Amino acid sequence: MTVLESATLPWAAERPDVDELFRRPAWMAGAACRGHPVGLFFPGKGDEQGPVKAVCESCPVLVECLAYALERPELRGVWGATGERERMRMRRARFRRP
Protein backbone atom coordinates (compact mmCIF):
# COMPACT_ATOMS: atom_id res chain seq x y z
CA MET A 1 0.00 0.00 0.00
CA THR A 2 1.34 3.41 -0.93
CA VAL A 3 1.39 6.41 1.36
CA LEU A 4 -1.34 8.02 -0.73
CA GLU A 5 -3.55 4.97 -0.49
CA SER A 6 -3.18 4.79 3.28
CA ALA A 7 -3.63 8.51 3.87
CA THR A 8 -6.95 9.83 5.03
CA LEU A 9 -7.97 12.70 2.81
CA PRO A 10 -10.53 14.82 4.64
CA TRP A 11 -11.72 16.55 1.46
CA ALA A 12 -12.35 13.24 -0.34
CA ALA A 13 -15.56 12.60 1.61
CA GLU A 14 -16.92 16.00 0.57
CA ARG A 15 -16.22 15.61 -3.15
CA PRO A 16 -18.81 13.83 -5.29
CA ASP A 17 -17.78 10.63 -6.99
CA VAL A 18 -16.56 11.31 -10.54
CA ASP A 19 -18.84 8.60 -11.91
CA GLU A 20 -21.81 10.26 -10.21
CA LEU A 21 -21.01 13.58 -11.88
CA PHE A 22 -21.19 12.07 -15.35
CA ARG A 23 -23.95 9.52 -14.82
CA ARG A 24 -27.17 10.37 -16.59
CA PRO A 25 -30.53 9.56 -15.03
CA ALA A 26 -32.22 6.52 -16.60
CA TRP A 27 -35.20 8.58 -17.80
CA MET A 28 -32.92 10.45 -20.25
CA ALA A 29 -32.73 7.34 -22.44
CA GLY A 30 -36.40 7.82 -23.37
CA ALA A 31 -36.21 11.55 -24.04
CA ALA A 32 -37.55 12.93 -27.33
CA CYS A 33 -34.47 15.16 -27.68
CA ARG A 34 -32.15 12.19 -28.14
CA GLY A 35 -30.83 12.22 -31.68
CA HIS A 36 -31.38 15.95 -32.15
CA PRO A 37 -28.33 18.23 -32.31
CA VAL A 38 -27.42 19.35 -28.78
CA GLY A 39 -26.95 22.94 -29.94
CA LEU A 40 -30.64 23.11 -30.81
CA PHE A 41 -31.45 23.13 -27.07
CA PHE A 42 -29.12 26.03 -26.36
CA PRO A 43 -30.56 28.84 -28.48
CA GLY A 44 -28.76 32.17 -28.50
CA LYS A 45 -30.12 35.26 -26.81
CA GLY A 46 -33.19 36.42 -28.67
CA ASP A 47 -33.45 33.23 -30.76
CA GLU A 48 -36.84 31.59 -31.18
CA GLN A 49 -37.40 28.74 -28.68
CA GLY A 50 -40.71 27.54 -30.14
CA PRO A 51 -39.32 24.76 -32.37
CA VAL A 52 -37.14 23.48 -29.53
CA LYS A 53 -39.99 23.49 -27.06
CA ALA A 54 -42.17 21.64 -29.61
CA VAL A 55 -39.74 18.71 -29.39
CA CYS A 56 -40.04 18.81 -25.60
CA GLU A 57 -43.82 19.02 -25.54
CA SER A 58 -44.15 15.63 -27.25
CA CYS A 59 -41.61 14.04 -24.90
CA PRO A 60 -42.67 11.09 -22.73
CA VAL A 61 -40.31 12.21 -19.94
CA LEU A 62 -41.23 15.91 -19.94
CA VAL A 63 -42.18 15.95 -16.25
CA GLU A 64 -38.96 14.22 -15.17
CA CYS A 65 -36.88 16.57 -17.30
CA LEU A 66 -38.50 19.68 -15.89
CA ALA A 67 -38.13 18.42 -12.31
CA TYR A 68 -34.46 17.67 -12.99
CA ALA A 69 -33.87 21.17 -14.36
CA LEU A 70 -35.71 22.86 -11.50
CA GLU A 71 -33.44 21.08 -9.03
CA ARG A 72 -30.33 22.29 -10.87
CA PRO A 73 -30.29 26.07 -11.35
CA GLU A 74 -26.87 25.86 -13.00
CA LEU A 75 -28.37 24.16 -16.08
CA ARG A 76 -28.61 26.33 -19.17
CA GLY A 77 -30.72 25.95 -22.28
CA VAL A 78 -34.15 24.42 -22.76
CA TRP A 79 -35.14 21.62 -20.39
CA GLY A 80 -38.66 20.29 -19.88
CA ALA A 81 -40.08 22.72 -22.47
CA THR A 82 -38.88 25.70 -20.43
CA GLY A 83 -36.14 28.24 -20.88
CA GLU A 84 -33.81 29.48 -18.14
CA ARG A 85 -35.93 32.51 -17.26
CA GLU A 86 -39.11 30.45 -17.05
CA ARG A 87 -37.46 28.02 -14.63
CA MET A 88 -36.11 30.90 -12.56
CA ARG A 89 -39.65 32.28 -12.22
CA MET A 90 -40.94 28.81 -11.31
CA ARG A 91 -38.31 28.45 -8.58
CA ARG A 92 -39.18 31.86 -7.17
CA ALA A 93 -42.90 31.04 -7.20
CA ARG A 94 -42.23 27.89 -5.14
CA PHE A 95 -40.86 29.96 -2.29
CA ARG A 96 -43.38 32.81 -2.29
CA ARG A 97 -45.70 32.96 0.61
CA PRO A 98 -49.43 33.25 -0.14
mmCIF file of N, CA, C and O in Angstrom:
data_model
loop_
_atom_site.group_PDB
_atom_site.id
_atom_site.type_symbol
_atom_site.label_atom_id
_atom_site.label_comp_id
_atom_site.label_asym_id
_atom_site.label_seq_id
_atom_site.Cartn_x
_atom_site.Cartn_y
_atom_site.Cartn_z
ATOM 1 N N MET A 1 0.853 -1.171 0.000
ATOM 2 C CA MET A 1 0.000 0.000 0.000
ATOM 3 C C MET A 1 0.899 1.235 0.000
ATOM 4 O O MET A 1 1.847 1.316 0.756
ATOM 5 N N THR A 2 0.556 2.187 -0.864
ATOM 6 C CA THR A 2 1.342 3.411 -0.933
ATOM 7 C C THR A 2 0.911 4.380 0.162
ATOM 8 O O THR A 2 -0.140 4.205 0.778
ATOM 9 N N VAL A 3 1.719 5.395 0.366
ATOM 10 C CA VAL A 3 1.393 6.410 1.363
ATOM 11 C C VAL A 3 0.082 7.092 0.998
ATOM 12 O O VAL A 3 -0.761 7.338 1.849
ATOM 13 N N LEU A 4 -0.111 7.360 -0.281
ATOM 14 C CA LEU A 4 -1.335 8.024 -0.726
ATOM 15 C C LEU A 4 -2.561 7.163 -0.454
ATOM 16 O O LEU A 4 -3.590 7.645 -0.017
ATOM 17 N N GLU A 5 -2.432 5.865 -0.708
ATOM 18 C CA GLU A 5 -3.554 4.967 -0.486
ATOM 19 C C GLU A 5 -3.904 4.849 0.992
ATOM 20 O O GLU A 5 -5.065 4.691 1.349
ATOM 21 N N SER A 6 -2.920 4.943 1.855
ATOM 22 C CA SER A 6 -3.177 4.786 3.277
ATOM 23 C C SER A 6 -3.558 6.103 3.951
ATOM 24 O O SER A 6 -4.037 6.111 5.072
ATOM 25 N N ALA A 7 -3.342 7.204 3.272
ATOM 26 C CA ALA A 7 -3.629 8.511 3.871
ATOM 27 C C ALA A 7 -5.129 8.767 3.907
ATOM 28 O O ALA A 7 -5.866 8.389 3.011
ATOM 29 N N THR A 8 -5.564 9.417 4.943
ATOM 30 C CA THR A 8 -6.951 9.834 5.034
ATOM 31 C C THR A 8 -7.029 11.247 4.477
ATOM 32 O O THR A 8 -6.364 12.151 4.958
ATOM 33 N N LEU A 9 -7.828 11.403 3.460
ATOM 34 C CA LEU A 9 -7.967 12.702 2.812
ATOM 35 C C LEU A 9 -9.298 13.299 3.230
ATOM 36 O O LEU A 9 -10.353 12.862 2.785
ATOM 37 N N PRO A 10 -9.274 14.274 4.123
ATOM 38 C CA PRO A 10 -10.535 14.818 4.635
ATOM 39 C C PRO A 10 -11.447 15.392 3.564
ATOM 40 O O PRO A 10 -12.659 15.322 3.669
ATOM 41 N N TRP A 11 -10.894 15.955 2.507
ATOM 42 C CA TRP A 11 -11.718 16.551 1.460
ATOM 43 C C TRP A 11 -12.352 15.506 0.564
ATOM 44 O O TRP A 11 -13.316 15.768 -0.128
ATOM 45 N N ALA A 12 -11.829 14.276 0.561
ATOM 46 C CA ALA A 12 -12.350 13.241 -0.337
ATOM 47 C C ALA A 12 -13.801 12.899 -0.027
ATOM 48 O O ALA A 12 -14.581 12.616 -0.927
ATOM 49 N N ALA A 13 -14.176 12.930 1.239
ATOM 50 C CA ALA A 13 -15.555 12.602 1.605
ATOM 51 C C ALA A 13 -16.525 13.682 1.133
ATOM 52 O O ALA A 13 -17.696 13.413 0.900
ATOM 53 N N GLU A 14 -16.055 14.900 0.977
ATOM 54 C CA GLU A 14 -16.917 16.002 0.567
ATOM 55 C C GLU A 14 -17.083 16.087 -0.949
ATOM 56 O O GLU A 14 -18.021 16.686 -1.436
ATOM 57 N N ARG A 15 -16.163 15.524 -1.691
ATOM 58 C CA ARG A 15 -16.220 15.606 -3.153
ATOM 59 C C ARG A 15 -17.135 14.521 -3.705
ATOM 60 O O ARG A 15 -17.097 13.386 -3.267
ATOM 61 N N PRO A 16 -17.965 14.861 -4.683
ATOM 62 C CA PRO A 16 -18.814 13.830 -5.290
ATOM 63 C C PRO A 16 -17.968 12.861 -6.098
ATOM 64 O O PRO A 16 -16.906 13.201 -6.602
ATOM 65 N N ASP A 17 -18.443 11.657 -6.197
ATOM 66 C CA ASP A 17 -17.781 10.633 -6.987
ATOM 67 C C ASP A 17 -17.786 11.067 -8.457
ATOM 68 O O ASP A 17 -18.793 11.554 -8.965
ATOM 69 N N VAL A 18 -16.671 10.903 -9.130
ATOM 70 C CA VAL A 18 -16.561 11.312 -10.535
ATOM 71 C C VAL A 18 -17.610 10.611 -11.387
ATOM 72 O O VAL A 18 -18.243 11.224 -12.244
ATOM 73 N N ASP A 19 -17.835 9.322 -11.137
ATOM 74 C CA ASP A 19 -18.843 8.600 -11.908
ATOM 75 C C ASP A 19 -20.227 9.211 -11.708
ATOM 76 O O ASP A 19 -21.025 9.279 -12.634
ATOM 77 N N GLU A 20 -20.511 9.657 -10.498
ATOM 78 C CA GLU A 20 -21.806 10.262 -10.210
ATOM 79 C C GLU A 20 -21.997 11.564 -10.979
ATOM 80 O O GLU A 20 -23.088 11.887 -11.429
ATOM 81 N N LEU A 21 -20.921 12.315 -11.155
ATOM 82 C CA LEU A 21 -21.005 13.577 -11.877
ATOM 83 C C LEU A 21 -21.385 13.389 -13.336
ATOM 84 O O LEU A 21 -22.026 14.238 -13.935
ATOM 85 N N PHE A 22 -20.968 12.283 -13.923
ATOM 86 C CA PHE A 22 -21.189 12.069 -15.348
ATOM 87 C C PHE A 22 -22.259 11.032 -15.648
ATOM 88 O O PHE A 22 -22.508 10.722 -16.793
ATOM 89 N N ARG A 23 -22.901 10.513 -14.643
ATOM 90 C CA ARG A 23 -23.951 9.519 -14.824
ATOM 91 C C ARG A 23 -25.246 10.235 -15.174
ATOM 92 O O ARG A 23 -25.635 11.189 -14.515
ATOM 93 N N ARG A 24 -25.899 9.774 -16.190
ATOM 94 C CA ARG A 24 -27.175 10.371 -16.590
ATOM 95 C C ARG A 24 -28.311 9.581 -15.957
ATOM 96 O O ARG A 24 -28.243 8.359 -15.872
ATOM 97 N N PRO A 25 -29.363 10.276 -15.569
ATOM 98 C CA PRO A 25 -30.528 9.559 -15.034
ATOM 99 C C PRO A 25 -31.109 8.632 -16.109
ATOM 100 O O PRO A 25 -31.063 8.934 -17.302
ATOM 101 N N ALA A 26 -31.677 7.523 -15.671
ATOM 102 C CA ALA A 26 -32.222 6.517 -16.601
ATOM 103 C C ALA A 26 -33.308 7.092 -17.501
ATOM 104 O O ALA A 26 -33.424 6.695 -18.668
ATOM 105 N N TRP A 27 -34.096 8.039 -17.001
ATOM 106 C CA TRP A 27 -35.199 8.581 -17.803
ATOM 107 C C TRP A 27 -34.697 9.268 -19.070
ATOM 108 O O TRP A 27 -35.428 9.367 -20.049
ATOM 109 N N MET A 28 -33.453 9.747 -19.080
ATOM 110 C CA MET A 28 -32.922 10.450 -20.248
ATOM 111 C C MET A 28 -32.871 9.559 -21.496
ATOM 112 O O MET A 28 -32.940 10.058 -22.611
ATOM 113 N N ALA A 29 -32.794 8.263 -21.295
ATOM 114 C CA ALA A 29 -32.731 7.341 -22.435
ATOM 115 C C ALA A 29 -34.013 7.390 -23.270
ATOM 116 O O ALA A 29 -33.992 7.115 -24.465
ATOM 117 N N GLY A 30 -35.130 7.759 -22.654
ATOM 118 C CA GLY A 30 -36.403 7.821 -23.371
ATOM 119 C C GLY A 30 -36.799 9.216 -23.812
ATOM 120 O O GLY A 30 -37.927 9.427 -24.257
ATOM 121 N N ALA A 31 -35.897 10.161 -23.716
ATOM 122 C CA ALA A 31 -36.211 11.551 -24.041
ATOM 123 C C ALA A 31 -36.359 11.774 -25.548
ATOM 124 O O ALA A 31 -35.618 11.202 -26.347
ATOM 125 N N ALA A 32 -37.300 12.612 -25.920
ATOM 126 C CA ALA A 32 -37.546 12.932 -27.333
ATOM 127 C C ALA A 32 -36.386 13.695 -27.960
ATOM 128 O O ALA A 32 -36.213 13.677 -29.173
ATOM 129 N N CYS A 33 -35.581 14.355 -27.151
ATOM 130 C CA CYS A 33 -34.474 15.158 -27.682
ATOM 131 C C CYS A 33 -33.286 14.310 -28.129
ATOM 132 O O CYS A 33 -32.421 14.796 -28.851
ATOM 133 N N ARG A 34 -33.257 13.050 -27.723
ATOM 134 C CA ARG A 34 -32.145 12.189 -28.140
ATOM 135 C C ARG A 34 -32.126 12.091 -29.661
ATOM 136 O O ARG A 34 -33.151 11.904 -30.291
ATOM 137 N N GLY A 35 -30.968 12.279 -30.227
ATOM 138 C CA GLY A 35 -30.830 12.217 -31.675
ATOM 139 C C GLY A 35 -30.889 13.587 -32.349
ATOM 140 O O GLY A 35 -30.513 13.719 -33.495
ATOM 141 N N HIS A 36 -31.386 14.585 -31.628
ATOM 142 C CA HIS A 36 -31.382 15.955 -32.147
ATOM 143 C C HIS A 36 -30.031 16.590 -31.816
ATOM 144 O O HIS A 36 -29.401 16.235 -30.827
ATOM 145 N N PRO A 37 -29.584 17.547 -32.618
ATOM 146 C CA PRO A 37 -28.330 18.231 -32.306
ATOM 147 C C PRO A 37 -28.420 18.947 -30.952
ATOM 148 O O PRO A 37 -29.411 19.638 -30.674
ATOM 149 N N VAL A 38 -27.429 18.765 -30.125
ATOM 150 C CA VAL A 38 -27.417 19.352 -28.781
ATOM 151 C C VAL A 38 -27.553 20.868 -28.846
ATOM 152 O O VAL A 38 -28.276 21.476 -28.044
ATOM 153 N N GLY A 39 -26.902 21.491 -29.809
ATOM 154 C CA GLY A 39 -26.945 22.945 -29.938
ATOM 155 C C GLY A 39 -28.348 23.500 -30.112
ATOM 156 O O GLY A 39 -28.613 24.649 -29.763
ATOM 157 N N LEU A 40 -29.255 22.697 -30.623
ATOM 158 C CA LEU A 40 -30.643 23.110 -30.807
ATOM 159 C C LEU A 40 -31.272 23.527 -29.478
ATOM 160 O O LEU A 40 -32.099 24.430 -29.420
ATOM 161 N N PHE A 41 -30.855 22.893 -28.386
ATOM 162 C CA PHE A 41 -31.449 23.126 -27.075
ATOM 163 C C PHE A 41 -30.749 24.230 -26.288
ATOM 164 O O PHE A 41 -31.058 24.470 -25.123
ATOM 165 N N PHE A 42 -29.830 24.904 -26.950
ATOM 166 C CA PHE A 42 -29.121 26.031 -26.362
ATOM 167 C C PHE A 42 -29.185 27.221 -27.313
ATOM 168 O O PHE A 42 -28.172 27.662 -27.840
ATOM 169 N N PRO A 43 -30.412 27.729 -27.540
ATOM 170 C CA PRO A 43 -30.557 28.844 -28.477
ATOM 171 C C PRO A 43 -29.859 30.097 -27.950
ATOM 172 O O PRO A 43 -29.727 30.288 -26.741
ATOM 173 N N GLY A 44 -29.409 30.925 -28.874
ATOM 174 C CA GLY A 44 -28.758 32.173 -28.500
ATOM 175 C C GLY A 44 -29.767 33.177 -27.961
ATOM 176 O O GLY A 44 -30.984 33.003 -28.103
ATOM 177 N N LYS A 45 -29.261 34.218 -27.367
ATOM 178 C CA LYS A 45 -30.117 35.259 -26.808
ATOM 179 C C LYS A 45 -30.981 35.854 -27.921
ATOM 180 O O LYS A 45 -30.475 36.246 -28.961
ATOM 181 N N GLY A 46 -32.268 35.873 -27.696
ATOM 182 C CA GLY A 46 -33.192 36.424 -28.671
ATOM 183 C C GLY A 46 -33.646 35.431 -29.728
ATOM 184 O O GLY A 46 -34.532 35.742 -30.511
ATOM 185 N N ASP A 47 -33.045 34.238 -29.778
ATOM 186 C CA ASP A 47 -33.452 33.230 -30.761
ATOM 187 C C ASP A 47 -34.810 32.634 -30.376
ATOM 188 O O ASP A 47 -35.163 32.555 -29.199
ATOM 189 N N GLU A 48 -35.534 32.204 -31.365
ATOM 190 C CA GLU A 48 -36.841 31.590 -31.176
ATOM 191 C C GLU A 48 -36.683 30.234 -30.483
ATOM 192 O O GLU A 48 -35.891 29.400 -30.911
ATOM 193 N N GLN A 49 -37.452 30.010 -29.414
ATOM 194 C CA GLN A 49 -37.396 28.741 -28.685
ATOM 195 C C GLN A 49 -38.566 27.824 -29.029
ATOM 196 O O GLN A 49 -38.584 26.671 -28.602
ATOM 197 N N GLY A 50 -39.517 28.318 -29.805
ATOM 198 C CA GLY A 50 -40.709 27.542 -30.143
ATOM 199 C C GLY A 50 -40.430 26.172 -30.736
ATOM 200 O O GLY A 50 -40.973 25.173 -30.257
ATOM 201 N N PRO A 51 -39.593 26.078 -31.786
ATOM 202 C CA PRO A 51 -39.324 24.763 -32.374
ATOM 203 C C PRO A 51 -38.662 23.800 -31.390
ATOM 204 O O PRO A 51 -38.938 22.600 -31.399
ATOM 205 N N VAL A 52 -37.823 24.318 -30.530
ATOM 206 C CA VAL A 52 -37.143 23.483 -29.534
ATOM 207 C C VAL A 52 -38.163 22.971 -28.524
ATOM 208 O O VAL A 52 -38.197 21.783 -28.195
ATOM 209 N N LYS A 53 -38.993 23.872 -28.053
ATOM 210 C CA LYS A 53 -39.995 23.494 -27.063
ATOM 211 C C LYS A 53 -41.018 22.522 -27.643
ATOM 212 O O LYS A 53 -41.586 21.708 -26.920
ATOM 213 N N ALA A 54 -41.245 22.579 -28.955
ATOM 214 C CA ALA A 54 -42.171 21.641 -29.607
ATOM 215 C C ALA A 54 -41.649 20.213 -29.492
ATOM 216 O O ALA A 54 -42.429 19.275 -29.305
ATOM 217 N N VAL A 55 -40.341 20.045 -29.581
ATOM 218 C CA VAL A 55 -39.738 18.710 -29.389
ATOM 219 C C VAL A 55 -40.028 18.248 -27.972
ATOM 220 O O VAL A 55 -40.430 17.115 -27.729
ATOM 221 N N CYS A 56 -39.837 19.143 -27.014
ATOM 222 C CA CYS A 56 -40.044 18.811 -25.600
ATOM 223 C C CYS A 56 -41.502 18.466 -25.293
ATOM 224 O O CYS A 56 -41.775 17.557 -24.503
ATOM 225 N N GLU A 57 -42.415 19.197 -25.874
ATOM 226 C CA GLU A 57 -43.824 19.016 -25.542
ATOM 227 C C GLU A 57 -44.362 17.641 -25.930
ATOM 228 O O GLU A 57 -45.344 17.183 -25.358
ATOM 229 N N SER A 58 -43.722 16.984 -26.867
ATOM 230 C CA SER A 58 -44.148 15.633 -27.249
ATOM 231 C C SER A 58 -43.347 14.555 -26.520
ATOM 232 O O SER A 58 -43.497 13.374 -26.793
ATOM 233 N N CYS A 59 -42.526 14.958 -25.566
ATOM 234 C CA CYS A 59 -41.609 14.042 -24.898
ATOM 235 C C CYS A 59 -42.302 13.225 -23.801
ATOM 236 O O CYS A 59 -43.023 13.791 -22.969
ATOM 237 N N PRO A 60 -42.054 11.925 -23.761
ATOM 238 C CA PRO A 60 -42.666 11.089 -22.732
ATOM 239 C C PRO A 60 -42.070 11.308 -21.332
ATOM 240 O O PRO A 60 -42.656 10.872 -20.353
ATOM 241 N N VAL A 61 -40.932 11.976 -21.251
ATOM 242 C CA VAL A 61 -40.309 12.212 -19.938
ATOM 243 C C VAL A 61 -40.239 13.711 -19.615
ATOM 244 O O VAL A 61 -39.382 14.152 -18.862
ATOM 245 N N LEU A 62 -41.186 14.463 -20.144
ATOM 246 C CA LEU A 62 -41.226 15.911 -19.943
ATOM 247 C C LEU A 62 -41.231 16.286 -18.454
ATOM 248 O O LEU A 62 -40.486 17.151 -18.022
ATOM 249 N N VAL A 63 -42.051 15.632 -17.675
ATOM 250 C CA VAL A 63 -42.179 15.953 -16.245
ATOM 251 C C VAL A 63 -40.859 15.692 -15.519
ATOM 252 O O VAL A 63 -40.409 16.523 -14.722
ATOM 253 N N GLU A 64 -40.229 14.564 -15.803
ATOM 254 C CA GLU A 64 -38.960 14.222 -15.168
ATOM 255 C C GLU A 64 -37.872 15.225 -15.547
ATOM 256 O O GLU A 64 -37.072 15.644 -14.711
ATOM 257 N N CYS A 65 -37.864 15.618 -16.807
ATOM 258 C CA CYS A 65 -36.876 16.568 -17.303
ATOM 259 C C CYS A 65 -37.032 17.928 -16.636
ATOM 260 O O CYS A 65 -36.047 18.534 -16.192
ATOM 261 N N LEU A 66 -38.260 18.395 -16.526
ATOM 262 C CA LEU A 66 -38.502 19.681 -15.887
ATOM 263 C C LEU A 66 -38.126 19.632 -14.406
ATOM 264 O O LEU A 66 -37.480 20.548 -13.894
ATOM 265 N N ALA A 67 -38.480 18.559 -13.726
ATOM 266 C CA ALA A 67 -38.127 18.420 -12.306
ATOM 267 C C ALA A 67 -36.611 18.424 -12.129
ATOM 268 O O ALA A 67 -36.082 19.061 -11.210
ATOM 269 N N TYR A 68 -35.927 17.725 -13.018
ATOM 270 C CA TYR A 68 -34.459 17.665 -12.991
ATOM 271 C C TYR A 68 -33.874 19.065 -13.147
ATOM 272 O O TYR A 68 -32.977 19.464 -12.411
ATOM 273 N N ALA A 69 -34.380 19.825 -14.093
ATOM 274 C CA ALA A 69 -33.867 21.172 -14.356
ATOM 275 C C ALA A 69 -34.195 22.134 -13.217
ATOM 276 O O ALA A 69 -33.383 23.001 -12.886
ATOM 277 N N LEU A 70 -35.348 21.984 -12.616
ATOM 278 C CA LEU A 70 -35.708 22.864 -11.501
ATOM 279 C C LEU A 70 -34.821 22.627 -10.286
ATOM 280 O O LEU A 70 -34.554 23.548 -9.521
ATOM 281 N N GLU A 71 -34.333 21.413 -10.143
ATOM 282 C CA GLU A 71 -33.435 21.082 -9.029
ATOM 283 C C GLU A 71 -32.011 21.553 -9.280
ATOM 284 O O GLU A 71 -31.197 21.558 -8.369
ATOM 285 N N ARG A 72 -31.700 21.921 -10.503
ATOM 286 C CA ARG A 72 -30.332 22.290 -10.875
ATOM 287 C C ARG A 72 -30.310 23.660 -11.556
ATOM 288 O O ARG A 72 -30.304 23.762 -12.780
ATOM 289 N N PRO A 73 -30.259 24.728 -10.765
ATOM 290 C CA PRO A 73 -30.293 26.075 -11.347
ATOM 291 C C PRO A 73 -29.103 26.391 -12.247
ATOM 292 O O PRO A 73 -29.157 27.330 -13.031
ATOM 293 N N GLU A 74 -28.047 25.605 -12.164
ATOM 294 C CA GLU A 74 -26.871 25.856 -13.002
ATOM 295 C C GLU A 74 -27.067 25.416 -14.450
ATOM 296 O O GLU A 74 -26.280 25.782 -15.331
ATOM 297 N N LEU A 75 -28.123 24.639 -14.719
ATOM 298 C CA LEU A 75 -28.370 24.162 -16.082
ATOM 299 C C LEU A 75 -28.798 25.306 -16.987
ATOM 300 O O LEU A 75 -29.600 26.159 -16.603
ATOM 301 N N ARG A 76 -28.281 25.321 -18.159
ATOM 302 C CA ARG A 76 -28.611 26.325 -19.165
ATOM 303 C C ARG A 76 -29.400 25.668 -20.289
ATOM 304 O O ARG A 76 -29.455 24.453 -20.409
ATOM 305 N N GLY A 77 -30.006 26.478 -21.123
ATOM 306 C CA GLY A 77 -30.721 25.951 -22.276
ATOM 307 C C GLY A 77 -32.156 25.575 -21.960
ATOM 308 O O GLY A 77 -32.707 25.926 -20.922
ATOM 309 N N VAL A 78 -32.757 24.847 -22.882
ATOM 310 C CA VAL A 78 -34.149 24.419 -22.759
ATOM 311 C C VAL A 78 -34.190 23.024 -22.161
ATOM 312 O O VAL A 78 -33.548 22.103 -22.647
ATOM 313 N N TRP A 79 -34.934 22.898 -21.082
ATOM 314 C CA TRP A 79 -35.144 21.618 -20.388
ATOM 315 C C TRP A 79 -36.625 21.556 -20.022
ATOM 316 O O TRP A 79 -37.187 22.522 -19.524
ATOM 317 N N GLY A 80 -37.257 20.443 -20.268
ATOM 318 C CA GLY A 80 -38.658 20.292 -19.877
ATOM 319 C C GLY A 80 -39.562 21.340 -20.488
ATOM 320 O O GLY A 80 -40.482 21.823 -19.846
ATOM 321 N N ALA A 81 -39.298 21.726 -21.718
ATOM 322 C CA ALA A 81 -40.082 22.716 -22.468
ATOM 323 C C ALA A 81 -40.067 24.091 -21.810
ATOM 324 O O ALA A 81 -40.994 24.881 -21.976
ATOM 325 N N THR A 82 -39.013 24.389 -21.056
ATOM 326 C CA THR A 82 -38.881 25.703 -20.428
ATOM 327 C C THR A 82 -37.483 26.255 -20.664
ATOM 328 O O THR A 82 -36.514 25.507 -20.723
ATOM 329 N N GLY A 83 -37.418 27.561 -20.775
ATOM 330 C CA GLY A 83 -36.139 28.240 -20.876
ATOM 331 C C GLY A 83 -35.636 28.596 -19.476
ATOM 332 O O GLY A 83 -36.325 28.403 -18.476
ATOM 333 N N GLU A 84 -34.436 29.132 -19.420
ATOM 334 C CA GLU A 84 -33.810 29.476 -18.145
ATOM 335 C C GLU A 84 -34.645 30.462 -17.328
ATOM 336 O O GLU A 84 -34.820 30.286 -16.121
ATOM 337 N N ARG A 85 -35.140 31.505 -17.981
ATOM 338 C CA ARG A 85 -35.927 32.512 -17.258
ATOM 339 C C ARG A 85 -37.232 31.941 -16.723
ATOM 340 O O ARG A 85 -37.660 32.269 -15.619
ATOM 341 N N GLU A 86 -37.865 31.078 -17.513
ATOM 342 C CA GLU A 86 -39.105 30.454 -17.047
ATOM 343 C C GLU A 86 -38.856 29.615 -15.801
ATOM 344 O O GLU A 86 -39.632 29.670 -14.844
ATOM 345 N N ARG A 87 -37.773 28.854 -15.806
ATOM 346 C CA ARG A 87 -37.456 28.025 -14.632
ATOM 347 C C ARG A 87 -37.108 28.888 -13.420
ATOM 348 O O ARG A 87 -37.469 28.551 -12.293
ATOM 349 N N MET A 88 -36.438 30.004 -13.661
ATOM 350 C CA MET A 88 -36.108 30.900 -12.564
ATOM 351 C C MET A 88 -37.400 31.424 -11.918
ATOM 352 O O MET A 88 -37.529 31.460 -10.692
ATOM 353 N N ARG A 89 -38.368 31.805 -12.749
ATOM 354 C CA ARG A 89 -39.650 32.279 -12.222
ATOM 355 C C ARG A 89 -40.377 31.156 -11.462
ATOM 356 O O ARG A 89 -40.999 31.395 -10.427
ATOM 357 N N MET A 90 -40.287 29.943 -11.981
ATOM 358 C CA MET A 90 -40.940 28.808 -11.314
ATOM 359 C C MET A 90 -40.310 28.557 -9.940
ATOM 360 O O MET A 90 -41.029 28.299 -8.966
ATOM 361 N N ARG A 91 -38.997 28.642 -9.864
ATOM 362 C CA ARG A 91 -38.309 28.447 -8.577
ATOM 363 C C ARG A 91 -38.727 29.524 -7.585
ATOM 364 O O ARG A 91 -38.975 29.241 -6.420
ATOM 365 N N ARG A 92 -38.777 30.757 -8.050
ATOM 366 C CA ARG A 92 -39.180 31.863 -7.173
ATOM 367 C C ARG A 92 -40.613 31.662 -6.680
ATOM 368 O O ARG A 92 -40.915 31.922 -5.520
ATOM 369 N N ALA A 93 -41.490 31.240 -7.567
ATOM 370 C CA ALA A 93 -42.896 31.037 -7.199
ATOM 371 C C ALA A 93 -43.050 29.948 -6.133
ATOM 372 O O ALA A 93 -43.948 30.028 -5.295
ATOM 373 N N ARG A 94 -42.180 28.965 -6.140
ATOM 374 C CA ARG A 94 -42.231 27.888 -5.140
ATOM 375 C C ARG A 94 -42.048 28.419 -3.730
ATOM 376 O O ARG A 94 -42.589 27.894 -2.783
ATOM 377 N N PHE A 95 -41.223 29.468 -3.607
ATOM 378 C CA PHE A 95 -40.863 29.965 -2.290
ATOM 379 C C PHE A 95 -41.647 31.198 -1.844
ATOM 380 O O PHE A 95 -41.424 31.704 -0.765
ATOM 381 N N ARG A 96 -42.553 31.664 -2.675
ATOM 382 C CA ARG A 96 -43.378 32.812 -2.292
ATOM 383 C C ARG A 96 -44.429 32.366 -1.292
ATOM 384 O O ARG A 96 -45.003 31.305 -1.403
ATOM 385 N N ARG A 97 -44.656 33.239 -0.370
ATOM 386 C CA ARG A 97 -45.701 32.957 0.614
ATOM 387 C C ARG A 97 -47.030 33.502 0.098
ATOM 388 O O ARG A 97 -47.066 34.593 -0.453
ATOM 389 N N PRO A 98 -48.115 32.775 0.333
ATOM 390 C CA PRO A 98 -49.428 33.253 -0.140
ATOM 391 C C PRO A 98 -49.895 34.461 0.626
ATOM 392 O O PRO A 98 -49.507 34.772 1.672
#
